[in-house]
PDB file of C-alpha atoms and ligand atoms in Angstrom:
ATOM      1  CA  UNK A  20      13.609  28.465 -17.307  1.00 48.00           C
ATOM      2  CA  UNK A  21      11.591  30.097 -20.016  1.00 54.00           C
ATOM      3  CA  UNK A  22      13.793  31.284 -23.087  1.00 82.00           C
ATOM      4  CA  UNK A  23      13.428  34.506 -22.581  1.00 93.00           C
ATOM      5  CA  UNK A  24      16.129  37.310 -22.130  1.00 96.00           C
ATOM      6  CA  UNK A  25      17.001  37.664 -18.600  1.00 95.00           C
ATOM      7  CA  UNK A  26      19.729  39.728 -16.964  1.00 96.00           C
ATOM      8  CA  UNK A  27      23.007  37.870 -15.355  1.00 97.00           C
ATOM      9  CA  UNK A  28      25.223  38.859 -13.386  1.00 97.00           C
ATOM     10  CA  UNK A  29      29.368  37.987 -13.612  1.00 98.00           C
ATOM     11  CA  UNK A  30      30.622  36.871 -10.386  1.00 97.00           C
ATOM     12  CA  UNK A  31      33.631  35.325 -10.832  1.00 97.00           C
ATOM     13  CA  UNK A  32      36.207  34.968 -13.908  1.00 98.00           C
ATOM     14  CA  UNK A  33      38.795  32.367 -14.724  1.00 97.00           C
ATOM     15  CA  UNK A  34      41.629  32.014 -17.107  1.00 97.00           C
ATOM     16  CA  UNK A  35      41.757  29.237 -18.570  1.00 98.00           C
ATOM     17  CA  UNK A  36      44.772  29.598 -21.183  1.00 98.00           C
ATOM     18  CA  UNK A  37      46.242  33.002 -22.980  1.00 97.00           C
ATOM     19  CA  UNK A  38      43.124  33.532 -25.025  1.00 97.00           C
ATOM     20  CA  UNK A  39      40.141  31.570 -23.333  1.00 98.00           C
ATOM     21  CA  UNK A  40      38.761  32.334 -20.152  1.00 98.00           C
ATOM     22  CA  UNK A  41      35.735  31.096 -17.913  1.00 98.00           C
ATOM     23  CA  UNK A  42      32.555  33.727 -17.122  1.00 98.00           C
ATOM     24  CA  UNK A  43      30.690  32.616 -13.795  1.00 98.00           C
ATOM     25  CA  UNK A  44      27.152  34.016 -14.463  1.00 97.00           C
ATOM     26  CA  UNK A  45      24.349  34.256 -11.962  1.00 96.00           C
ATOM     27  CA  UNK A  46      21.126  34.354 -12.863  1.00 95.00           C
ATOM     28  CA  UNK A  47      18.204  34.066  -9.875  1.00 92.00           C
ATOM     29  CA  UNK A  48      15.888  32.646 -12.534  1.00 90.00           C
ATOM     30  CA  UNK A  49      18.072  29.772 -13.471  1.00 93.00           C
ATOM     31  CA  UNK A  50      16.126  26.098 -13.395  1.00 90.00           C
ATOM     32  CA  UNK A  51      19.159  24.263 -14.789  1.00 94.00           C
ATOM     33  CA  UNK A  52      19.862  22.723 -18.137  1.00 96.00           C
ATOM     34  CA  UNK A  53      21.220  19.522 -19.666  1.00 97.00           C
ATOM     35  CA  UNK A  54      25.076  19.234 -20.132  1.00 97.00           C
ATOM     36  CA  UNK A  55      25.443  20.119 -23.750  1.00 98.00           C
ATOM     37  CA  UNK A  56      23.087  22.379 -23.624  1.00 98.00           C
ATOM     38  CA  UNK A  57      23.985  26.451 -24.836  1.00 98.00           C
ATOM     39  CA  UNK A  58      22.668  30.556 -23.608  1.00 97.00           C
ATOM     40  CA  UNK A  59      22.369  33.286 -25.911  1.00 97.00           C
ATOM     41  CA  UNK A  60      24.291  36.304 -24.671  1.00 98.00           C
ATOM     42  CA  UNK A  61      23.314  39.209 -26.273  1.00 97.00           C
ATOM     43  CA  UNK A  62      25.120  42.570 -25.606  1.00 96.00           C
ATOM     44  CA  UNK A  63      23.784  46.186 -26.056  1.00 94.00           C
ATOM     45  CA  UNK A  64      26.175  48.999 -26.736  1.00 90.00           C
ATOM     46  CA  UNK A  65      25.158  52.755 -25.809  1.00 91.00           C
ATOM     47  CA  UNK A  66      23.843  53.594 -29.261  1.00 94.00           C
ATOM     48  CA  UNK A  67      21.622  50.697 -28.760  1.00 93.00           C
ATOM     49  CA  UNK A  68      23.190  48.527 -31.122  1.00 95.00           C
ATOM     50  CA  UNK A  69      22.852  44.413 -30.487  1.00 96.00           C
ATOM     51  CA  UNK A  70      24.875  42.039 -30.858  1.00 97.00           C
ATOM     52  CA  UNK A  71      23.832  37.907 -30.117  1.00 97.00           C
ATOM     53  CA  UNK A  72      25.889  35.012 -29.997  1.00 97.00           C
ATOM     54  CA  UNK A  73      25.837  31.399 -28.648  1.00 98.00           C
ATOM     55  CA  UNK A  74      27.567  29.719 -25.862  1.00 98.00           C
ATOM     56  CA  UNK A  75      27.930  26.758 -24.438  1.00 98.00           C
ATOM     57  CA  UNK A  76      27.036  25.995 -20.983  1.00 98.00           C
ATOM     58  CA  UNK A  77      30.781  24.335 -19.627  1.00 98.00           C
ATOM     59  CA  UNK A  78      29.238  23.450 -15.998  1.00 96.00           C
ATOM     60  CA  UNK A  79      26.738  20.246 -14.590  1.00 93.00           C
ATOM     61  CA  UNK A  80      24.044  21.631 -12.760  1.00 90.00           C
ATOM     62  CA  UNK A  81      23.495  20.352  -9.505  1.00 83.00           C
ATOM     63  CA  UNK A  82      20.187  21.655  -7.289  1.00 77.00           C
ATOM     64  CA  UNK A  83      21.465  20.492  -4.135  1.00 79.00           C
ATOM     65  CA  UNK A  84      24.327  22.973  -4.626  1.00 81.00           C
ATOM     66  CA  UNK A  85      24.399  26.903  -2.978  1.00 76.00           C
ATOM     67  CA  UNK A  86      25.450  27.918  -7.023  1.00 81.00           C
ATOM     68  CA  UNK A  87      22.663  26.393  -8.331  1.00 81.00           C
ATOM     69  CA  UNK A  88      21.927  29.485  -9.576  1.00 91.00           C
ATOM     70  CA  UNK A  89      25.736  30.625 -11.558  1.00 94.00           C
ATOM     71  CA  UNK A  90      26.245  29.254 -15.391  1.00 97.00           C
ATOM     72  CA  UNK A  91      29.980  28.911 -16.203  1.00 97.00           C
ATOM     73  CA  UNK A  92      30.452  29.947 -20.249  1.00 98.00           C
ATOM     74  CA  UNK A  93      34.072  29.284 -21.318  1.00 98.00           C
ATOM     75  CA  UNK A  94      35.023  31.499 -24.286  1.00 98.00           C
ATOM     76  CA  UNK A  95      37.302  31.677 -26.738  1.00 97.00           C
ATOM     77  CA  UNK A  96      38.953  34.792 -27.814  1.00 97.00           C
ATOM     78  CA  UNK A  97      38.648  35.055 -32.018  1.00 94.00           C
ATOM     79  CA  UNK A  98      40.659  37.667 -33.763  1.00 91.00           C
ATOM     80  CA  UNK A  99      39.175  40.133 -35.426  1.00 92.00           C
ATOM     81  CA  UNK A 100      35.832  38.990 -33.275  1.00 95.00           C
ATOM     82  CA  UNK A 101      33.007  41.692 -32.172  1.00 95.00           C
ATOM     83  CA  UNK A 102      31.800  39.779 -29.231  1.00 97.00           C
ATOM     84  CA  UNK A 103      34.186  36.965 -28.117  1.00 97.00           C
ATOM     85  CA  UNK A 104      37.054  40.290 -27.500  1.00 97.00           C
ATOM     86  CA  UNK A 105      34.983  42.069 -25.546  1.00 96.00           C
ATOM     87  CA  UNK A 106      33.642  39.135 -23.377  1.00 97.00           C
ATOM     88  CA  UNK A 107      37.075  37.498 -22.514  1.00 97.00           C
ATOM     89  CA  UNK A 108      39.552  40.805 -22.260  1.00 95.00           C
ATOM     90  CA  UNK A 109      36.767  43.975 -21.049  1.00 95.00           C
ATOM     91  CA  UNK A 110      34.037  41.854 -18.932  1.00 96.00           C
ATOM     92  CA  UNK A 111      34.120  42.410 -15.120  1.00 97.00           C
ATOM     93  CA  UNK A 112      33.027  40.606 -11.998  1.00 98.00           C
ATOM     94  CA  UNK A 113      30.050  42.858 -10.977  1.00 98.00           C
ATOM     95  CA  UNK A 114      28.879  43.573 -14.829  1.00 97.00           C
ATOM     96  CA  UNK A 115      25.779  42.729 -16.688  1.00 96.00           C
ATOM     97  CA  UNK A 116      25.081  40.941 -19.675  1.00 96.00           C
ATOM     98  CA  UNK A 117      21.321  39.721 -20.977  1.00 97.00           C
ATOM     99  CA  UNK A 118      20.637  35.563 -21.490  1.00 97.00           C
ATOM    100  CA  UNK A 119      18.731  33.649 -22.629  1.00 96.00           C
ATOM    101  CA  UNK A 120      18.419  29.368 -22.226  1.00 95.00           C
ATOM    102  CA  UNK A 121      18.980  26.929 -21.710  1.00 96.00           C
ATOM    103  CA  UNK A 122      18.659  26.394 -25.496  1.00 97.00           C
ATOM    104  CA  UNK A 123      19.226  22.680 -27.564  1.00 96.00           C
ATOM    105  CA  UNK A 124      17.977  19.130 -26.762  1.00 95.00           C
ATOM    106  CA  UNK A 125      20.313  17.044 -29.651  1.00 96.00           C
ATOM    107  CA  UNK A 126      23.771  17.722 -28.686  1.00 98.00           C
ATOM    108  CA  UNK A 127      23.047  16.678 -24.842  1.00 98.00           C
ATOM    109  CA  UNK A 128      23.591  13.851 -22.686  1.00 97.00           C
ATOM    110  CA  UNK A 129      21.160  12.820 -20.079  1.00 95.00           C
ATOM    111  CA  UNK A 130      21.943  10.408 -16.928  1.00 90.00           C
ATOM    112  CA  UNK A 131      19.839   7.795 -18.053  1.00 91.00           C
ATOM    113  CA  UNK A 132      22.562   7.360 -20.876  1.00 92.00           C
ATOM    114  CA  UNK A 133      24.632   4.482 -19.225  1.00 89.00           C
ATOM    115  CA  UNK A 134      25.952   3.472 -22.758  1.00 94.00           C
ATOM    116  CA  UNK A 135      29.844   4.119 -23.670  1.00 95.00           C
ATOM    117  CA  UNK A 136      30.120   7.544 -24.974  1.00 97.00           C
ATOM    118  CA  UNK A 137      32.678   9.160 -27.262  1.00 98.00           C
ATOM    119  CA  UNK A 138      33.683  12.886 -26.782  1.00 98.00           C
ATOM    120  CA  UNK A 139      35.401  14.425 -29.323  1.00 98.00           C
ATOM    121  CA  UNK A 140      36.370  17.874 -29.025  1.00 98.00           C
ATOM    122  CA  UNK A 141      38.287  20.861 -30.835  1.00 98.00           C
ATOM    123  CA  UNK A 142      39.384  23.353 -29.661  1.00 97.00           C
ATOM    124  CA  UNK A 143      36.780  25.996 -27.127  1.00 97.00           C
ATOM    125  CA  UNK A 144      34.637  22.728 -28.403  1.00 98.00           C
ATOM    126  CA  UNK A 145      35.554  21.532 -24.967  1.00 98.00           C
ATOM    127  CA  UNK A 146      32.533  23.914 -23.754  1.00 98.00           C
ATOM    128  CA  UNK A 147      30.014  21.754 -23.552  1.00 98.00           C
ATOM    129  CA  UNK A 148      31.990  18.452 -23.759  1.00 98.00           C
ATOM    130  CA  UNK A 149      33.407  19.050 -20.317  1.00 98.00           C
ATOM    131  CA  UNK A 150      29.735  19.913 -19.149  1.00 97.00           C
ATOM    132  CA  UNK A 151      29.296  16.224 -20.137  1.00 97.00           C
ATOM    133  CA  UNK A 152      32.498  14.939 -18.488  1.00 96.00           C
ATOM    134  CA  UNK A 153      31.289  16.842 -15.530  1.00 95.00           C
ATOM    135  CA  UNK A 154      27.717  15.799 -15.083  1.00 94.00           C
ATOM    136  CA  UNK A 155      28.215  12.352 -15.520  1.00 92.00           C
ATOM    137  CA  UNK A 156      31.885  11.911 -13.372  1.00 90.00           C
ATOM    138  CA  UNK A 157      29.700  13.765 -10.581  1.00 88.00           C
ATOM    139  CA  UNK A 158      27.620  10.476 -10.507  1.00 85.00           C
ATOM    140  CA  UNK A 159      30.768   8.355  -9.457  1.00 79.00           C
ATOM    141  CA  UNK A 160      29.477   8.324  -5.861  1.00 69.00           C
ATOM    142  CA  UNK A 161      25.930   6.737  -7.119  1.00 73.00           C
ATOM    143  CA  UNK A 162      27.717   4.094  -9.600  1.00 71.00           C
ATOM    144  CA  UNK A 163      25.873   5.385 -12.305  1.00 65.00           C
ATOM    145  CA  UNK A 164      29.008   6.668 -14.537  1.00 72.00           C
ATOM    146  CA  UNK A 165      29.048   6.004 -18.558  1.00 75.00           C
ATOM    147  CA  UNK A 166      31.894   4.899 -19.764  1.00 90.00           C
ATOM    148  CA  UNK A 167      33.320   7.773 -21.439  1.00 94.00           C
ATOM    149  CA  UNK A 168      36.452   8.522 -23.591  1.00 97.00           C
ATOM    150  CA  UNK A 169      37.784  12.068 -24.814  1.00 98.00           C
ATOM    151  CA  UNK A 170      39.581  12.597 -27.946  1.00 98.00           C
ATOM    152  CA  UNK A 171      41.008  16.521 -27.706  1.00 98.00           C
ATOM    153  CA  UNK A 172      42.623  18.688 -30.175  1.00 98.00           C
ATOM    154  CA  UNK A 173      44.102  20.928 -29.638  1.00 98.00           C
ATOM    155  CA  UNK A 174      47.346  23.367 -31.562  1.00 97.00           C
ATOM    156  CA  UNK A 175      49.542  22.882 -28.647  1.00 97.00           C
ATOM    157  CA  UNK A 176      49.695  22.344 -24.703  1.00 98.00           C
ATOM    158  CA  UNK A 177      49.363  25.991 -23.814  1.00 97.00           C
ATOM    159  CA  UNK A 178      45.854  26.293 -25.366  1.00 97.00           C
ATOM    160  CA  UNK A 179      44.526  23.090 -23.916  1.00 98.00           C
ATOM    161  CA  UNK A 180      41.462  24.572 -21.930  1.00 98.00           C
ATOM    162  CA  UNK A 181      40.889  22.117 -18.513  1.00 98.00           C
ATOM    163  CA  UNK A 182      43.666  20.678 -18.867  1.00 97.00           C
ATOM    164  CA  UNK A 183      44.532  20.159 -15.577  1.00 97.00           C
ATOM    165  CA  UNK A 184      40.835  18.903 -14.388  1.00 97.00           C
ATOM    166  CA  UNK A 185      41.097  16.485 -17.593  1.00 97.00           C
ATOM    167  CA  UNK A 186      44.278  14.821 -16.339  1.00 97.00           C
ATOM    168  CA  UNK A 187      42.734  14.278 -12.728  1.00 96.00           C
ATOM    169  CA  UNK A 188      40.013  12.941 -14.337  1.00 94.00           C
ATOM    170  CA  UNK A 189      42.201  10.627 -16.430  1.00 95.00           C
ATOM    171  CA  UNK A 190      44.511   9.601 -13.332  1.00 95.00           C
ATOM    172  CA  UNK A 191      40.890   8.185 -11.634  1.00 91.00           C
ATOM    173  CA  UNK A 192      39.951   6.524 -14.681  1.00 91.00           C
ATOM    174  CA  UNK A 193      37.070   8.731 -14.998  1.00 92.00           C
ATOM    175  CA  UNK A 194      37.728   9.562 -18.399  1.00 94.00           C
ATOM    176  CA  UNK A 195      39.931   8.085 -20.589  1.00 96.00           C
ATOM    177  CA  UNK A 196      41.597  11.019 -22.435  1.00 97.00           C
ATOM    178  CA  UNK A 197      43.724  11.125 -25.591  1.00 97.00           C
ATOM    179  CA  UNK A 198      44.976  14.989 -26.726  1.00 97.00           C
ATOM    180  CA  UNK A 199      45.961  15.156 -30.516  1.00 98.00           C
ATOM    181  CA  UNK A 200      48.653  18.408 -31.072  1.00 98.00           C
ATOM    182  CA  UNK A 201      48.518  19.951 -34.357  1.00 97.00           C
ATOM    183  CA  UNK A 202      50.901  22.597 -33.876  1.00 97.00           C
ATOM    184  CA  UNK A 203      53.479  21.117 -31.771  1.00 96.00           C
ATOM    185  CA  UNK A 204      53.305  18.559 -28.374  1.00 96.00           C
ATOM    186  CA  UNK A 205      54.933  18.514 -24.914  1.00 95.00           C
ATOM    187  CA  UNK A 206      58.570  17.852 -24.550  1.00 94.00           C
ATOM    188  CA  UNK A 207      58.952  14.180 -25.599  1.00 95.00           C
ATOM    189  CA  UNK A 208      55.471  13.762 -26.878  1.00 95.00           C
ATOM    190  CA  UNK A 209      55.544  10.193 -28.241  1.00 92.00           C
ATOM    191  CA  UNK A 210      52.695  10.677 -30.687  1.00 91.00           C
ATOM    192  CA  UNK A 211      52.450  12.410 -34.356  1.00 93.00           C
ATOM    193  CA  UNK A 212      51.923  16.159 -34.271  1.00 97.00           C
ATOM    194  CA  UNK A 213      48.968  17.017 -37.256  1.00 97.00           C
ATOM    195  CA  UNK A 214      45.245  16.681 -37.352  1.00 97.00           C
ATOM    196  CA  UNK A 215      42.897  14.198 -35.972  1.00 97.00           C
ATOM    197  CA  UNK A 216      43.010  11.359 -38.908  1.00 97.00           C
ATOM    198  CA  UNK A 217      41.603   7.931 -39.476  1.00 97.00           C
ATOM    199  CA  UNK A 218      43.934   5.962 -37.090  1.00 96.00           C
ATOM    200  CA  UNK A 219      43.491   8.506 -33.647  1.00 96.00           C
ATOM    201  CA  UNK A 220      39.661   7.635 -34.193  1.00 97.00           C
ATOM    202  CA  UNK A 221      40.630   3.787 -34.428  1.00 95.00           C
ATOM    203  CA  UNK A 222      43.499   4.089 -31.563  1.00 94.00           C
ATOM    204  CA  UNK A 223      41.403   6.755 -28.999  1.00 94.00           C
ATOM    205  CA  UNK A 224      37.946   5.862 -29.723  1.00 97.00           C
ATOM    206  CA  UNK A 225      35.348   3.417 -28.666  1.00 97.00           C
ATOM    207  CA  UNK A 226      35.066   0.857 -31.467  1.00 97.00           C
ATOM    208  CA  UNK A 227      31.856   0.886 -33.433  1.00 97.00           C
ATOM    209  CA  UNK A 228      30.843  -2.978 -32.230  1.00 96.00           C
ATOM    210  CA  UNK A 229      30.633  -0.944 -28.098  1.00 96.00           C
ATOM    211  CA  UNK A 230      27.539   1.112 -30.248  1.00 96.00           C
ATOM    212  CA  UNK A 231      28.784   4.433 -28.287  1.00 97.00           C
ATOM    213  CA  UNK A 232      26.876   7.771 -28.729  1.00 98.00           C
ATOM    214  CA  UNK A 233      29.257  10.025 -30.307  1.00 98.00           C
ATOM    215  CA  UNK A 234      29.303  13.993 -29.661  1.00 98.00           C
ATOM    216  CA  UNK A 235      31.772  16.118 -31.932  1.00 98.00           C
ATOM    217  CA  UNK A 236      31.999  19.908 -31.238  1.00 98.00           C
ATOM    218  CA  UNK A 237      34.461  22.432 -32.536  1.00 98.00           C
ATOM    219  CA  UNK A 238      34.541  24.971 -35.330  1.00 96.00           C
ATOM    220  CA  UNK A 239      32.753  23.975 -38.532  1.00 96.00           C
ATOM    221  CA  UNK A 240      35.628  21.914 -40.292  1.00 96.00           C
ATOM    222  CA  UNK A 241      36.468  20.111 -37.281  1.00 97.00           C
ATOM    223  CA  UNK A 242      33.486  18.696 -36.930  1.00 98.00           C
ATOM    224  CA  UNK A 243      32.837  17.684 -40.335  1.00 97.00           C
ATOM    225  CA  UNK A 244      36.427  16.130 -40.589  1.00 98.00           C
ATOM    226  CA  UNK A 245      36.139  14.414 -37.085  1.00 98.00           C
ATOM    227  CA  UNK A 246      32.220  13.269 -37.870  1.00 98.00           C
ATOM    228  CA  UNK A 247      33.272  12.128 -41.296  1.00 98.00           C
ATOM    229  CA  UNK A 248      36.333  10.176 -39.664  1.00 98.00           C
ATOM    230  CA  UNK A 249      33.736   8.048 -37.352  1.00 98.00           C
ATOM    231  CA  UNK A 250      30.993   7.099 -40.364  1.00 98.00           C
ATOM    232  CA  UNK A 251      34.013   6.154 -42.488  1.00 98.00           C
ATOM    233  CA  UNK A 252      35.501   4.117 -39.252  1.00 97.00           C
ATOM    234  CA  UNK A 253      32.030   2.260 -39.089  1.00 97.00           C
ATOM    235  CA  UNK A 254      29.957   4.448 -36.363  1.00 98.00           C
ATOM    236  CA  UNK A 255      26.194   4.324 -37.492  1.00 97.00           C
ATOM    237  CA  UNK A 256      25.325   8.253 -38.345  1.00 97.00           C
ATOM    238  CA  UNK A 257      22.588   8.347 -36.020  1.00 97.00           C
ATOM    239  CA  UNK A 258      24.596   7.930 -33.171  1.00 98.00           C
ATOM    240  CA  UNK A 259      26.369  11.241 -34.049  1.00 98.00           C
ATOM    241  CA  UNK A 260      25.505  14.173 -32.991  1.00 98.00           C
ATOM    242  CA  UNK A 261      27.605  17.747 -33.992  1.00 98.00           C
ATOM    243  CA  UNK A 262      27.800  21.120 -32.356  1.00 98.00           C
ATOM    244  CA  UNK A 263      29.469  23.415 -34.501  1.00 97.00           C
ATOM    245  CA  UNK A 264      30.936  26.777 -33.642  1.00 95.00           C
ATOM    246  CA  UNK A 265      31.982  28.848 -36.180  1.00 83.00           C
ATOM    247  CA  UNK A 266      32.622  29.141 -39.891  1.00 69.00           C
ATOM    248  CA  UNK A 267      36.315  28.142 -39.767  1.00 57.00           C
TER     249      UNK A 267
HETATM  250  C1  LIG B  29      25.611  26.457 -30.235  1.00 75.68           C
HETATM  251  C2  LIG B  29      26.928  27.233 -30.165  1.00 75.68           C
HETATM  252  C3  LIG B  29      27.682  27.173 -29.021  1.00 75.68           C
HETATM  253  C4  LIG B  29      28.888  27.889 -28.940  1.00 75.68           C
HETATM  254  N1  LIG B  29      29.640  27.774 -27.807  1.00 75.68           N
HETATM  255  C5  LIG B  29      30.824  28.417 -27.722  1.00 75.68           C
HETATM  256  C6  LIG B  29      31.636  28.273 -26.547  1.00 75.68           C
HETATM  257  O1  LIG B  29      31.279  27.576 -25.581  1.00 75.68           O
HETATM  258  N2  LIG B  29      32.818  28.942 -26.507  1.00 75.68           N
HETATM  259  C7  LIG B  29      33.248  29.726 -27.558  1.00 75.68           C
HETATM  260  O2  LIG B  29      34.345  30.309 -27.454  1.00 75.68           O
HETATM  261  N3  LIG B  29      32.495  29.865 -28.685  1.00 75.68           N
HETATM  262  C8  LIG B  29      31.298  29.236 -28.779  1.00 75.68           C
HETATM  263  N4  LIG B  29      30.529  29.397 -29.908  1.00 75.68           N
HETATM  264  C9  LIG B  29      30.968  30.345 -30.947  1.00 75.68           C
HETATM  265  C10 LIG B  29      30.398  31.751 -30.621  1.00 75.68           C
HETATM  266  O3  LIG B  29      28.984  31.752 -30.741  1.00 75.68           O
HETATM  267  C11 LIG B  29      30.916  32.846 -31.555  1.00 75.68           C
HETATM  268  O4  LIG B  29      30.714  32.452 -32.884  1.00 75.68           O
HETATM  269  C12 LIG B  29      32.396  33.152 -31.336  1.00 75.68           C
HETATM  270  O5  LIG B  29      32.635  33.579 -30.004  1.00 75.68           O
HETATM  271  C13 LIG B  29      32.857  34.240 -32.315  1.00 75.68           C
HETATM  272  O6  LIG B  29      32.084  35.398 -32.123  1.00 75.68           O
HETATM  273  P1  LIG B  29      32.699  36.841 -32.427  1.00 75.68           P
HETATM  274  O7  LIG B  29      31.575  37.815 -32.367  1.00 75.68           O
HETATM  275  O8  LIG B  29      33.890  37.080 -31.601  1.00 75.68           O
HETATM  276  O9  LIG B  29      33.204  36.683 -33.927  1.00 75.68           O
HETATM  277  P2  LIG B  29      32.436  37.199 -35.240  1.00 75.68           P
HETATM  278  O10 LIG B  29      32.534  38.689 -35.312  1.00 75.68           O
HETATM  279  O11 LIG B  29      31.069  36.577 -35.280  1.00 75.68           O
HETATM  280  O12 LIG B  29      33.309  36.517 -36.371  1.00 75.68           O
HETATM  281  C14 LIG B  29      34.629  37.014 -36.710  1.00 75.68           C
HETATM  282  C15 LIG B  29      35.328  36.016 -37.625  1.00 75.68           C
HETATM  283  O13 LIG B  29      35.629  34.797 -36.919  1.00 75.68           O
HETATM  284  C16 LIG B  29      35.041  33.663 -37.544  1.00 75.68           C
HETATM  285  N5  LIG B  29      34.551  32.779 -36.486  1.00 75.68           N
HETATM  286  C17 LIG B  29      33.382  32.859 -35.830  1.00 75.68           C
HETATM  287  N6  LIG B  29      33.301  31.895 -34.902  1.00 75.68           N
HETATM  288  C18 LIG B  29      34.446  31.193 -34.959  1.00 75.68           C
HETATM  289  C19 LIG B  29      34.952  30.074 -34.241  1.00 75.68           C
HETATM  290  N7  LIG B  29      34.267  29.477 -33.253  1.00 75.68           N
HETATM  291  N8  LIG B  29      36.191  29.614 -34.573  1.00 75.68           N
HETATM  292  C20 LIG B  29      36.899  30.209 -35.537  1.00 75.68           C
HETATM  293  N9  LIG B  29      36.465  31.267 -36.251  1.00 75.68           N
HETATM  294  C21 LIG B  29      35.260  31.755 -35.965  1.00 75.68           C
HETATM  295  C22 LIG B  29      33.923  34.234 -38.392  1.00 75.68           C
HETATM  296  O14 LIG B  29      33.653  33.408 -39.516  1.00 75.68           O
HETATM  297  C23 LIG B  29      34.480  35.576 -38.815  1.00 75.68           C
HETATM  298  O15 LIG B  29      35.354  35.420 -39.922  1.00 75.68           O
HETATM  299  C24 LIG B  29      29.326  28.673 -30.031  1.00 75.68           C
HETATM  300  C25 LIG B  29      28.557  28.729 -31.192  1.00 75.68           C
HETATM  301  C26 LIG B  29      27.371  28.023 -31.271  1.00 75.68           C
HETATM  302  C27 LIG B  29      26.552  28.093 -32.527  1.00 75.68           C
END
């Protein structure tokens, strides 16, 4: 698809916790992207006032599938936000917002990648991590899955976005997933409640001797931290590669 604007249409909507929800966008242009990859939604108020911001594209694409066509965008809601409000509490099924993508060829992971891979995720940074977890776990029926493992943080259980999925995927040893609470854990949880430090990278990750590409997404100082955590665990820095969402 040419990155141009192009009208979508919402046809479905998901919650996915109290503040993040999932937009199912049609749009009869769409070619497909690359899991990782992000749109451009840009909305137009009545005084003709624009506002543009990124998001990243949560579902595989699959052209053998009737919704080849619908884009799922799983969104945050930030206080004090223009857009991310408005798109997660006022959108409807049957409204129209303008897109534009697929946009980014760094932060993506291709099938031919058969090497381990390390997801590491904070926060709505699940986006276009589980766009990876998806694309490649729908290649279990060809053999062709990478080996991947998920490090997620997250403030608590409630806000865990795909939870559910995640721990299906974990059960079939799909992924291998590790959550890391800052706020507070399930009942019982067995693990420390804080930030992602040096020993969750050396516990949950693949070591740097299994040479896995590493993709870190989240808002701005979870990334850094997180990307900062690998180099100084011994992952080369080229095999890094950062999304990063916001200033915070
Ligand atoms: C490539 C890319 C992909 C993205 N994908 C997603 C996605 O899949 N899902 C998603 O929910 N968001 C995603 N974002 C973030 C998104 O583009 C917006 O920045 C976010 O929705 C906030 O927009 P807003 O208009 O509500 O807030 P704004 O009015 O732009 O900002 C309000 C306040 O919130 C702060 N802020 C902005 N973004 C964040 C953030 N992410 N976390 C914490 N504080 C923030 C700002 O610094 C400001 O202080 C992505 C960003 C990029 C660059």
């Amino acid at each position: 698809m040419a990155v141009t604007w192009q009208i979508a249409t919402v046809v479905s909507i998901r919650r996915e916790t109290a503040t993040a929800r999932t937009i199912v966008l049609r749009i009869p242009t769409w070619r497909g992207h690359i899991a990782g990859q992000h749109l451009d939604v840009r909305l137009t108020a009545d005084d003709g006032y624009t506002a543009v911001r990124s998001y990243s594209i949560a579902s595989s694409y699959d052209a053998a599938t009737s919704d080849a066509h619908d884009v799922e965008l799983t969104i945050e809601q930030i206080e004090d936000g223009e857009v991310s409000p408005y798109l997660v509490t006022h959108l409807s099924v049957g409204d129209s917002v303008e897109v534009r993508g697929p946009i980014g060829g760094w932060f993506v992971w291709r099938p031919q990648q058969t090497e381990p891979i390390q997801l590491i995720a904070g926060g709505s940074g699940i986006a276009p991590i589980m766009a990876m977890v998806r694309a490649s776990t729908a290649l279990v029926a060809e053999g062709a899955i990478a080996p991947l493992r998920l490090l997620y943080s997250v403030r608590s259980p409630a806000t865990a976005i795909f939870a559910e999925e995640l721990r299906g995927l974990d059960a079939r040893n799909l992924v291998e997933v590790t959550m890391v609470y800052t706020r507070g854990g399930p009942e019982g949880w067995p693990r420390r409640i804080g930030r992602v430090d040096a020993a969750d990278i050396v516990v949950a990750c693949w070591p740097p001797d299994a040479s896995p590409t590493c993709y870190v997404c989240g808002p701005t100082a979870f990334v850094e931290s997180a990307a900062g955590l690998l180099v100084e665990a011994g992952h080369l820095p080229d095999l890094i590669r950062t999304e990063r969402f916001g200033s915070v």
